[in-house]
Coordinates of C-alpha atoms in Angstrom, one line a residue:
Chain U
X1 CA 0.0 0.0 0.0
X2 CA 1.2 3.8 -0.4
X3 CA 2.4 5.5 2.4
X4 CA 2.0 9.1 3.6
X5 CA 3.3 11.3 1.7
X6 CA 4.4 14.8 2.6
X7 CA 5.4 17.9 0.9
X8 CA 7.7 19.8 0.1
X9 CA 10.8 17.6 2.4
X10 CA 12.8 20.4 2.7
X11 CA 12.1 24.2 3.4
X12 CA 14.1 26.9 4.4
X13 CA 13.1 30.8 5.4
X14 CA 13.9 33.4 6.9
X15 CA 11.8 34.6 10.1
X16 CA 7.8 36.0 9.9
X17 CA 7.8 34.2 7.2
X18 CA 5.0 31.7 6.3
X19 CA 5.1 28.7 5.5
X20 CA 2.6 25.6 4.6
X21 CA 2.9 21.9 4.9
X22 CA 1.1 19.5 3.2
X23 CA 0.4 15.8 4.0
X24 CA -1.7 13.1 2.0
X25 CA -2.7 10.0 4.5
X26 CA -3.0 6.5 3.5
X27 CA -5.9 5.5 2.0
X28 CA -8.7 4.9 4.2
X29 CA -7.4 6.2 7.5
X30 CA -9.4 8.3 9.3
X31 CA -7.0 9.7 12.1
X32 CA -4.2 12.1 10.8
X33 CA -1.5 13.4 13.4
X34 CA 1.2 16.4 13.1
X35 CA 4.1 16.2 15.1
X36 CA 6.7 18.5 15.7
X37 CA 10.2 16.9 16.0
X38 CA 12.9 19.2 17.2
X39 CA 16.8 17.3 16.6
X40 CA 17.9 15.1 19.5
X41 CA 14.4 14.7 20.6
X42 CA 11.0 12.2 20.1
X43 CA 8.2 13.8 18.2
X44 CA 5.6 15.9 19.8
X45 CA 1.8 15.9 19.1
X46 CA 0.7 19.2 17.7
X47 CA -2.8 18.3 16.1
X48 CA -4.9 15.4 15.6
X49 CA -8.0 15.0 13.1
X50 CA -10.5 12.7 13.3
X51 CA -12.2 12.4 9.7
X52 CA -12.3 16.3 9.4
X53 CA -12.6 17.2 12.4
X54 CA -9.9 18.4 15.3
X55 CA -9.6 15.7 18.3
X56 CA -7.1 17.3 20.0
X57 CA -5.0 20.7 19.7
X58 CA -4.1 21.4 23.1
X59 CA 0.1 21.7 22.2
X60 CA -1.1 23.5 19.1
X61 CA 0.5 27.2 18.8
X62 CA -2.7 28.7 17.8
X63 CA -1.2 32.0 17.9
X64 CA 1.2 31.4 14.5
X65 CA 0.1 27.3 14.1
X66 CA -3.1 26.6 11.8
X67 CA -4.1 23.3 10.6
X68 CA -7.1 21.9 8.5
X69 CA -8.0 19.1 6.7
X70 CA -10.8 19.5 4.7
X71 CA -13.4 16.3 3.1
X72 CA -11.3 14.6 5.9
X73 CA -8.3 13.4 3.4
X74 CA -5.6 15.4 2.8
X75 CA -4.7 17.9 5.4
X76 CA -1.9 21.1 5.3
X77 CA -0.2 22.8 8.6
X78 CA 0.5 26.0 8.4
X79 CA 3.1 28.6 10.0
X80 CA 2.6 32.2 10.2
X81 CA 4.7 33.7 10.5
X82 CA 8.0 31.8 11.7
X83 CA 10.3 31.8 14.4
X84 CA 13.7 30.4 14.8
X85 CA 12.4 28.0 17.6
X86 CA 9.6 26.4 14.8
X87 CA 13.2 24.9 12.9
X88 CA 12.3 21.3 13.2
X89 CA 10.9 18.4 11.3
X90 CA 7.5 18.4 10.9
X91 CA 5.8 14.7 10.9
X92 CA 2.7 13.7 9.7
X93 CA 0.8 10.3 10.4
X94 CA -1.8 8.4 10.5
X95 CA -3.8 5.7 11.3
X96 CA -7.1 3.7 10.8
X97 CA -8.6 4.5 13.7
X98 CA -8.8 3.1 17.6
X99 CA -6.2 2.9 20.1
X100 CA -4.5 0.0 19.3
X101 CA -4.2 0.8 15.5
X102 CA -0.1 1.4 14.5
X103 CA 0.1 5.1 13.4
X104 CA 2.1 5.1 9.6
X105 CA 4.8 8.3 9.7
X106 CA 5.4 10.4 6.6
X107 CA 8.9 11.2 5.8
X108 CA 8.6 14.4 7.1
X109 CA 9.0 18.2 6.5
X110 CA 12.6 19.6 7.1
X111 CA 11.8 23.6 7.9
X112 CA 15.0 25.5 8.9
X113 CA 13.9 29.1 9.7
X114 CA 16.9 32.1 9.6
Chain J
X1 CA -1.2 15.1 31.2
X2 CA 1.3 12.0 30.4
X3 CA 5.1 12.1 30.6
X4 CA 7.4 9.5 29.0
X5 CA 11.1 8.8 30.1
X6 CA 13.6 7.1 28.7
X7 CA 17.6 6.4 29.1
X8 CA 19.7 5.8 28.1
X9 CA 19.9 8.7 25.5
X10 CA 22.9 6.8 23.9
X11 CA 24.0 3.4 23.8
X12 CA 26.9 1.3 22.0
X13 CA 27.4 -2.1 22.4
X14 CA 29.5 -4.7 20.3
X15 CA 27.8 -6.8 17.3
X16 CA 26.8 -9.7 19.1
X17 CA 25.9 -8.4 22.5
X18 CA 22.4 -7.5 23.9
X19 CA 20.9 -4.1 23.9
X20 CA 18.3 -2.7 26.9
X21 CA 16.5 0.7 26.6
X22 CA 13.9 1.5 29.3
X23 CA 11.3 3.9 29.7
X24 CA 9.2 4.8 32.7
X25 CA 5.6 6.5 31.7
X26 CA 3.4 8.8 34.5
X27 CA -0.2 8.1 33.9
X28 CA -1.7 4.9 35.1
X29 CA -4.3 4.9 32.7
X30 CA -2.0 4.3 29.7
X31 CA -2.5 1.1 28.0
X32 CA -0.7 0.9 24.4
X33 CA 3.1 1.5 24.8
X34 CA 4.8 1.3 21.0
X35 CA 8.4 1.5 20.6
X36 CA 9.7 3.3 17.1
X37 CA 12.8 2.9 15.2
X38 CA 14.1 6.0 13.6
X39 CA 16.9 5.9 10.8
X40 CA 19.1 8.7 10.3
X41 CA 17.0 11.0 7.9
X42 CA 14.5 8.2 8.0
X43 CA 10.7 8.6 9.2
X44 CA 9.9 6.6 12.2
X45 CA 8.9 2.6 11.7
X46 CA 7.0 0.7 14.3
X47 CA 9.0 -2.5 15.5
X48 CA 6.9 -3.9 17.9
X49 CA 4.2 -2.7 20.9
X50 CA 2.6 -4.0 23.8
X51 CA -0.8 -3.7 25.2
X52 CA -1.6 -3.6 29.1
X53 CA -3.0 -6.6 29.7
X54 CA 0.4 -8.7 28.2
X55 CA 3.9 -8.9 30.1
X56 CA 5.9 -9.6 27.7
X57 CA 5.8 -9.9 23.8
X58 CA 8.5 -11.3 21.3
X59 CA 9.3 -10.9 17.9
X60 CA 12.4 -12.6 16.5
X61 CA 15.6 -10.6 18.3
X62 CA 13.1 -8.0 19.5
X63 CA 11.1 -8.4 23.0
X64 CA 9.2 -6.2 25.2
X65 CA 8.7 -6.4 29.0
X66 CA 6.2 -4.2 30.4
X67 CA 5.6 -4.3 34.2
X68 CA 2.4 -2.1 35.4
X69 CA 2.7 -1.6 38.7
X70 CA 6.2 0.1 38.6
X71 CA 5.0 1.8 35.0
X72 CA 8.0 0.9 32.9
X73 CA 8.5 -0.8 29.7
X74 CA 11.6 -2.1 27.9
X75 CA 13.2 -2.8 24.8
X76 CA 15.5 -5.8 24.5
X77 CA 17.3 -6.5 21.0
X78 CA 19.5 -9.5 21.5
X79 CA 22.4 -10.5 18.7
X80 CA 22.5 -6.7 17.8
X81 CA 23.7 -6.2 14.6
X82 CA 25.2 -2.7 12.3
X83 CA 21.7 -2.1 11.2
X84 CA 20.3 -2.3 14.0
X85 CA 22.0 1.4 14.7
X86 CA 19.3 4.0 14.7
X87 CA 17.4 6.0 17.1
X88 CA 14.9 3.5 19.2
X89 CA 11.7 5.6 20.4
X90 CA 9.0 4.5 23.1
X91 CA 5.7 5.9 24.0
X92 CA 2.7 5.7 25.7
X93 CA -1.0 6.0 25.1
X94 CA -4.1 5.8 27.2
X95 CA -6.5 5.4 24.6
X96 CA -8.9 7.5 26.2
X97 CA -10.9 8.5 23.3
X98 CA -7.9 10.7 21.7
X99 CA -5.3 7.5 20.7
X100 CA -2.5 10.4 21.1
X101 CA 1.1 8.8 21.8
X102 CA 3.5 10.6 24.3
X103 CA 6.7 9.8 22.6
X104 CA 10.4 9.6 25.0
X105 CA 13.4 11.4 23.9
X106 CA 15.3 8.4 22.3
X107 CA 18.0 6.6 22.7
X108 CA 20.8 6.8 19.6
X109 CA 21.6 2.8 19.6
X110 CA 25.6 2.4 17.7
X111 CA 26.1 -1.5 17.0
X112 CA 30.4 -1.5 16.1
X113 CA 30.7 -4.2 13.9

């Protein structure tokens, strides 16, 4: 089966910038995750959907973070505008639903902010 | 809200030898404790989980131990091998409703040949 896919993998700007991530789950998976990984450390929940709508967004930056995913398929993170904490990899993932369902990663978002 | 730990934040052992990384997790009502492997550059790959009600679970070189009461789990990888080097991830999840996973910090695993 296809994985997730994520775009673009690499992205560099300079701060109060934007910046917008975009991440296609597999097929048929109704739960879609971001996670924020910063180097040397695990990855940290930011959103999660259920279908299209938000489960949980409690460690979302609301104030600069946005997230959606609309018809409950693909779904884009966005960043507006940056700081030079947000560098990081940003993961996406998901899963068919449930808590004992294996969440599939995405390769992941490189964003290096100057 | 839960917090995972885990050490040791690096490890080397020799090809041949046996590999431990433990975590300790803070919310009782966790009940799904998956432990990722992470490649350099590489997204992160499920190798094997655990649910509450099972003690241990093995899968080839890979076993898991997971011991309630004390709320700590751990990862054993016997017969280590060069690609087994990577970056080995646990977390926890209480399934209340949300399925979230609170990841540890990892633990960079070197295997010298």
């Amino acid at each position: 089966e296809a994985g997730v896919a994520q775009s673009p993998r690499y992205k560099i700007i300079e701060k109060r910038q934007s910046v917008a991530f975009w991440c296609n789950p597999i097929s048929g998976h109704a739960t879609l995750y971001w996670y924020q990984q910063i180097l040397g450390q695990g990855p940290k929940l930011l959103i999660q959907f259920q279908n299209n709508g938000v489960v949980d967004d409690s460690q979302l930056p609301k104030d600069r973070f946005s997230a959606e995913r609309l018809k409950g398929v693909d779904s884009t993170l966005k960043i507006q505008p940056a700081k030079l904490e947000d560098s990081a990899v940003y993961l996406c993932a998901s899963s068919f639903g449930g808590n004992y369902n294996e969440q599939f990663f995405g390769p992941g978002t490189r964003l290096t902010v100057l | 809200g839960e917090n995972v730990e885990q050490h040791p934040s690096t490890l080397s052992v020799q090809e041949g030898d046996s590999a431990v990384i433990k975590c300790t997790y803070s919310d009782s009502a966790s009940n799904y404790f998956p432990w990722y492997k992470q490649e350099l550059g590489k997204r992160p790959q499920l190798i094997i989980d655990i649910r509450s009600n099972v003690g241990e679970k093995k899968d080839q070189r890979i076993a898991v131990t997971l011991n309630k009461t004390a709320k700590h789990f751990s990862l054993h990888i016997t017969e280590t091998q060069p690609e087994d080097s990577a970056v080995y991830f646990c977390a926890a999840s209480t399934g209340a409703g949300s399925y979230q996973l609170t990841f540890g910090k990892g633990t960079k695993l070197s295997v010298i040949p």
